[in-house]
Short mmCIF file of C-alpha atoms in Angstrom, two decimals:
data_model
loop_
_atom_site.label_atom_id
_atom_site.label_comp_id
_atom_site.label_asym_id
_atom_site.label_seq_id
_atom_site.Cartn_x
_atom_site.Cartn_y
_atom_site.Cartn_z
CA UNK Y 1 -188.47 -107.39 46.00
CA UNK Y 2 -189.18 -110.63 47.80
CA UNK Y 3 -189.86 -111.35 51.41
CA UNK Y 4 -193.03 -111.20 53.41
CA UNK Y 5 -192.86 -107.67 54.81
CA UNK Y 6 -196.10 -105.70 54.45
CA UNK Y 7 -197.08 -102.14 55.20
CA UNK Y 8 -199.32 -101.13 58.10
CA UNK Y 9 -202.05 -100.20 55.61
CA UNK Y 10 -201.85 -103.68 54.09
CA UNK Y 11 -201.97 -105.34 57.53
CA UNK Y 12 -205.02 -103.27 58.52
CA UNK Y 13 -206.67 -104.16 55.20
CA UNK Y 14 -206.09 -107.89 55.77
CA UNK Y 15 -207.42 -107.66 59.34
CA UNK Y 16 -210.60 -105.86 58.22
CA UNK Y 17 -211.02 -108.33 55.34
CA UNK Y 18 -210.83 -111.33 57.68
CA UNK Y 19 -213.10 -109.74 60.29
CA UNK Y 20 -215.65 -108.87 57.60
CA UNK Y 21 -215.69 -112.45 56.34
CA UNK Y 22 -216.03 -113.77 59.88
CA UNK Y 23 -219.05 -111.51 60.40
CA UNK Y 24 -220.47 -112.40 57.01
CA UNK Y 25 -220.23 -116.14 57.70
CA UNK Y 26 -221.87 -115.72 61.09
CA UNK Y 27 -224.76 -113.81 59.48
CA UNK Y 28 -225.10 -116.30 56.64
CA UNK Y 29 -225.06 -119.27 59.00
CA UNK Y 30 -227.71 -117.72 61.23
CA UNK Y 31 -229.98 -116.10 58.67
CA UNK Y 32 -229.64 -117.86 55.34
CA UNK Y 33 -228.39 -121.44 55.60
CA UNK Y 34 -231.77 -123.12 55.93
CA UNK Y 35 -233.77 -125.81 54.18
CA UNK Y 36 -236.11 -123.08 52.91
CA UNK Y 37 -234.64 -122.08 49.54
CA UNK Y 38 -236.72 -118.88 49.43
CA UNK Y 39 -235.06 -117.63 52.65
CA UNK Y 40 -231.62 -118.32 51.20
CA UNK Y 41 -232.47 -116.62 47.90
CA UNK Y 42 -233.96 -113.61 49.70
CA UNK Y 43 -230.78 -113.20 51.77
CA UNK Y 44 -228.64 -113.47 48.63
CA UNK Y 45 -230.64 -110.84 46.74
CA UNK Y 46 -230.67 -108.45 49.70
CA UNK Y 47 -226.93 -108.84 50.24
CA UNK Y 48 -226.14 -108.21 46.57
CA UNK Y 49 -228.49 -105.22 46.31
CA UNK Y 50 -227.00 -103.57 49.40
CA UNK Y 51 -223.34 -104.57 49.55
CA UNK Y 52 -222.10 -103.53 46.10
CA UNK Y 53 -223.75 -100.08 45.97
CA UNK Y 54 -222.73 -99.44 49.60
CA UNK Y 55 -219.12 -100.33 48.83
CA UNK Y 56 -219.14 -98.04 45.78
CA UNK Y 57 -220.58 -95.22 47.89
CA UNK Y 58 -217.98 -95.68 50.65
CA UNK Y 59 -215.18 -95.59 48.07
CA UNK Y 60 -216.62 -92.45 46.47
CA UNK Y 61 -216.91 -90.72 49.86
CA UNK Y 62 -213.32 -91.66 50.69
CA UNK Y 63 -212.13 -90.47 47.27
CA UNK Y 64 -213.95 -87.13 47.21
CA UNK Y 65 -215.12 -86.46 50.74
CA UNK Y 66 -211.79 -85.42 52.24
CA UNK Y 67 -211.00 -82.57 49.83
CA UNK Y 68 -207.68 -81.55 48.39
CA UNK Y 69 -205.40 -83.35 46.02
CA UNK Y 70 -202.35 -84.54 47.83
CA UNK Y 71 -200.52 -87.79 47.65
CA UNK Y 72 -201.12 -91.24 48.96
CA UNK Y 73 -203.97 -93.65 49.24
CA UNK Y 74 -206.89 -91.22 48.93
CA UNK Y 75 -205.31 -89.52 45.90
CA UNK Y 76 -204.87 -92.92 44.26
CA UNK Y 77 -208.47 -93.79 45.05
CA UNK Y 78 -209.64 -90.47 43.58
CA UNK Y 79 -207.60 -91.16 40.42
CA UNK Y 80 -209.54 -94.39 40.01
CA UNK Y 81 -212.72 -92.36 39.68
CA UNK Y 82 -211.35 -89.42 37.68
CA UNK Y 83 -208.48 -90.67 35.52
CA UNK Y 84 -209.20 -94.32 34.71
CA UNK Y 85 -212.31 -93.54 32.58
CA UNK Y 86 -210.13 -91.55 30.17
CA UNK Y 87 -207.47 -94.26 29.78
CA UNK Y 88 -207.26 -96.43 26.68
CA UNK Y 89 -207.61 -99.53 28.89
CA UNK Y 90 -210.85 -98.32 30.51
CA UNK Y 91 -213.00 -101.00 28.86
CA UNK Y 92 -210.54 -103.68 29.94
CA UNK Y 93 -210.68 -102.35 33.52
CA UNK Y 94 -214.48 -102.36 33.35
CA UNK Y 95 -214.49 -105.95 32.03
CA UNK Y 96 -212.14 -107.07 34.80
CA UNK Y 97 -214.38 -105.40 37.37
CA UNK Y 98 -217.49 -107.06 35.92
CA UNK Y 99 -215.81 -110.47 35.94
CA UNK Y 100 -214.63 -109.89 39.50
CA UNK Y 101 -218.18 -109.02 40.55
CA UNK Y 102 -219.36 -112.19 38.79
CA UNK Y 103 -216.96 -114.33 40.81
CA UNK Y 104 -218.24 -112.57 43.92
CA UNK Y 105 -221.82 -113.42 43.03
CA UNK Y 106 -221.06 -117.07 42.36
CA UNK Y 107 -218.84 -117.18 45.45
CA UNK Y 108 -221.76 -115.95 47.54
CA UNK Y 109 -223.93 -118.72 46.13
CA UNK Y 110 -221.29 -121.25 47.17
CA UNK Y 111 -221.09 -119.75 50.66
CA UNK Y 112 -224.87 -119.99 51.01
CA UNK Y 113 -224.83 -123.75 50.54
CA UNK Y 114 -226.42 -125.39 53.61
CA UNK Y 115 -223.31 -127.39 54.36
CA UNK Y 116 -220.75 -126.27 56.90
CA UNK Y 117 -218.38 -123.41 56.10
CA UNK Y 118 -215.54 -125.95 56.36
CA UNK Y 119 -216.85 -127.27 53.04
CA UNK Y 120 -218.12 -124.07 51.41
CA UNK Y 121 -215.07 -121.88 52.01
CA UNK Y 122 -212.57 -124.29 50.39
CA UNK Y 123 -214.91 -124.77 47.42
CA UNK Y 124 -215.10 -120.99 47.02
CA UNK Y 125 -211.34 -120.58 47.27
CA UNK Y 126 -210.85 -123.35 44.72
CA UNK Y 127 -213.06 -121.50 42.27
CA UNK Y 128 -210.83 -118.46 42.79
CA UNK Y 129 -207.75 -120.55 42.11
CA UNK Y 130 -209.27 -121.90 38.90
CA UNK Y 131 -210.22 -118.37 37.86
CA UNK Y 132 -206.64 -117.26 38.54
CA UNK Y 133 -205.20 -120.09 36.45
CA UNK Y 134 -207.59 -119.27 33.59
CA UNK Y 135 -206.72 -115.57 33.84
CA UNK Y 136 -203.00 -116.38 33.84
CA UNK Y 137 -203.38 -118.41 30.66
CA UNK Y 138 -205.50 -115.66 29.06
CA UNK Y 139 -202.71 -113.17 29.81
CA UNK Y 140 -200.18 -115.65 28.44
CA UNK Y 141 -202.08 -116.18 25.18
CA UNK Y 142 -203.31 -112.65 24.56
CA UNK Y 143 -200.87 -110.31 26.31
CA UNK Y 144 -197.56 -112.13 26.13
CA UNK Y 145 -197.26 -112.68 29.88
CA UNK Y 146 -195.49 -115.70 31.33
CA UNK Y 147 -197.48 -118.90 31.66
CA UNK Y 148 -198.10 -120.20 35.17
CA UNK Y 149 -195.15 -122.24 36.42
CA UNK Y 150 -195.37 -125.98 36.92
CA UNK Y 151 -195.20 -125.68 40.71
CA UNK Y 152 -198.14 -123.23 40.69
CA UNK Y 153 -200.17 -125.63 38.54
CA UNK Y 154 -199.28 -128.55 40.82
CA UNK Y 155 -200.34 -126.49 43.85
CA UNK Y 156 -203.64 -125.59 42.18
CA UNK Y 157 -204.20 -129.24 41.25
CA UNK Y 158 -203.53 -130.35 44.83
CA UNK Y 159 -206.08 -127.88 46.20
CA UNK Y 160 -208.67 -128.94 43.63
CA UNK Y 161 -207.93 -132.59 44.50
CA UNK Y 162 -208.52 -131.84 48.18
CA UNK Y 163 -211.86 -130.23 47.34
CA UNK Y 164 -212.87 -133.23 45.27
CA UNK Y 165 -211.94 -135.40 48.25
CA UNK Y 166 -214.27 -133.28 50.43
CA UNK Y 167 -217.16 -134.16 48.11
CA UNK Y 168 -216.88 -137.89 48.86
CA UNK Y 169 -218.70 -137.90 52.26
CA UNK Y 170 -221.74 -135.93 50.96
CA UNK Y 171 -221.95 -138.21 47.90
CA UNK Y 172 -221.81 -141.32 50.12
CA UNK Y 173 -224.47 -139.85 52.41
CA UNK Y 174 -226.78 -139.17 49.45
CA UNK Y 175 -226.22 -142.71 48.21
CA UNK Y 176 -226.96 -144.16 51.68
CA UNK Y 177 -230.15 -142.09 51.91
CA UNK Y 178 -231.24 -143.19 48.44
CA UNK Y 179 -230.56 -146.84 49.32
CA UNK Y 180 -232.53 -146.49 52.54
CA UNK Y 181 -235.49 -145.10 50.58
CA UNK Y 182 -235.15 -147.86 47.99
CA UNK Y 183 -234.46 -145.44 45.13
CA UNK Y 184 -231.18 -147.06 44.07
CA UNK Y 185 -230.82 -150.67 43.09
#
């Protein structure tokens, strides 16, 4: 319907999302962003082995742990566990979930890069934008949805251009280091 009005539930969700990422970045910066690749890999594996099952468990407890049918958010959450598996689009939903988890895994790898979060976060967001553009075109080609508009493509291109611009200083630094070591003629 237009506008920027959101519900209280949506606002709370956004606040928790941002706070969780803030905490996650603080943990990653303190525990995993080191020169020791084995420490970084260990953190990544531990996070992936704990976070996804824990999230699934929390959702299941919310869906089934409060009893009763009713209406609203918990009923919708419960329907995701009980009704979606019987729908004709179940395999599509499962594929979308698997692809979403894949972007989360690769996003985590980007976040774990030793460079500052001011570099890693935009790179991660750019990968999400590219995934969104690809998904929009897949829906356009296979499901008859509208193609992304020109202004959305220009916006995506501008963000990708900004990310490419952010890669210039690290490339120059590598080149300077290689020149100093005499590895580049």
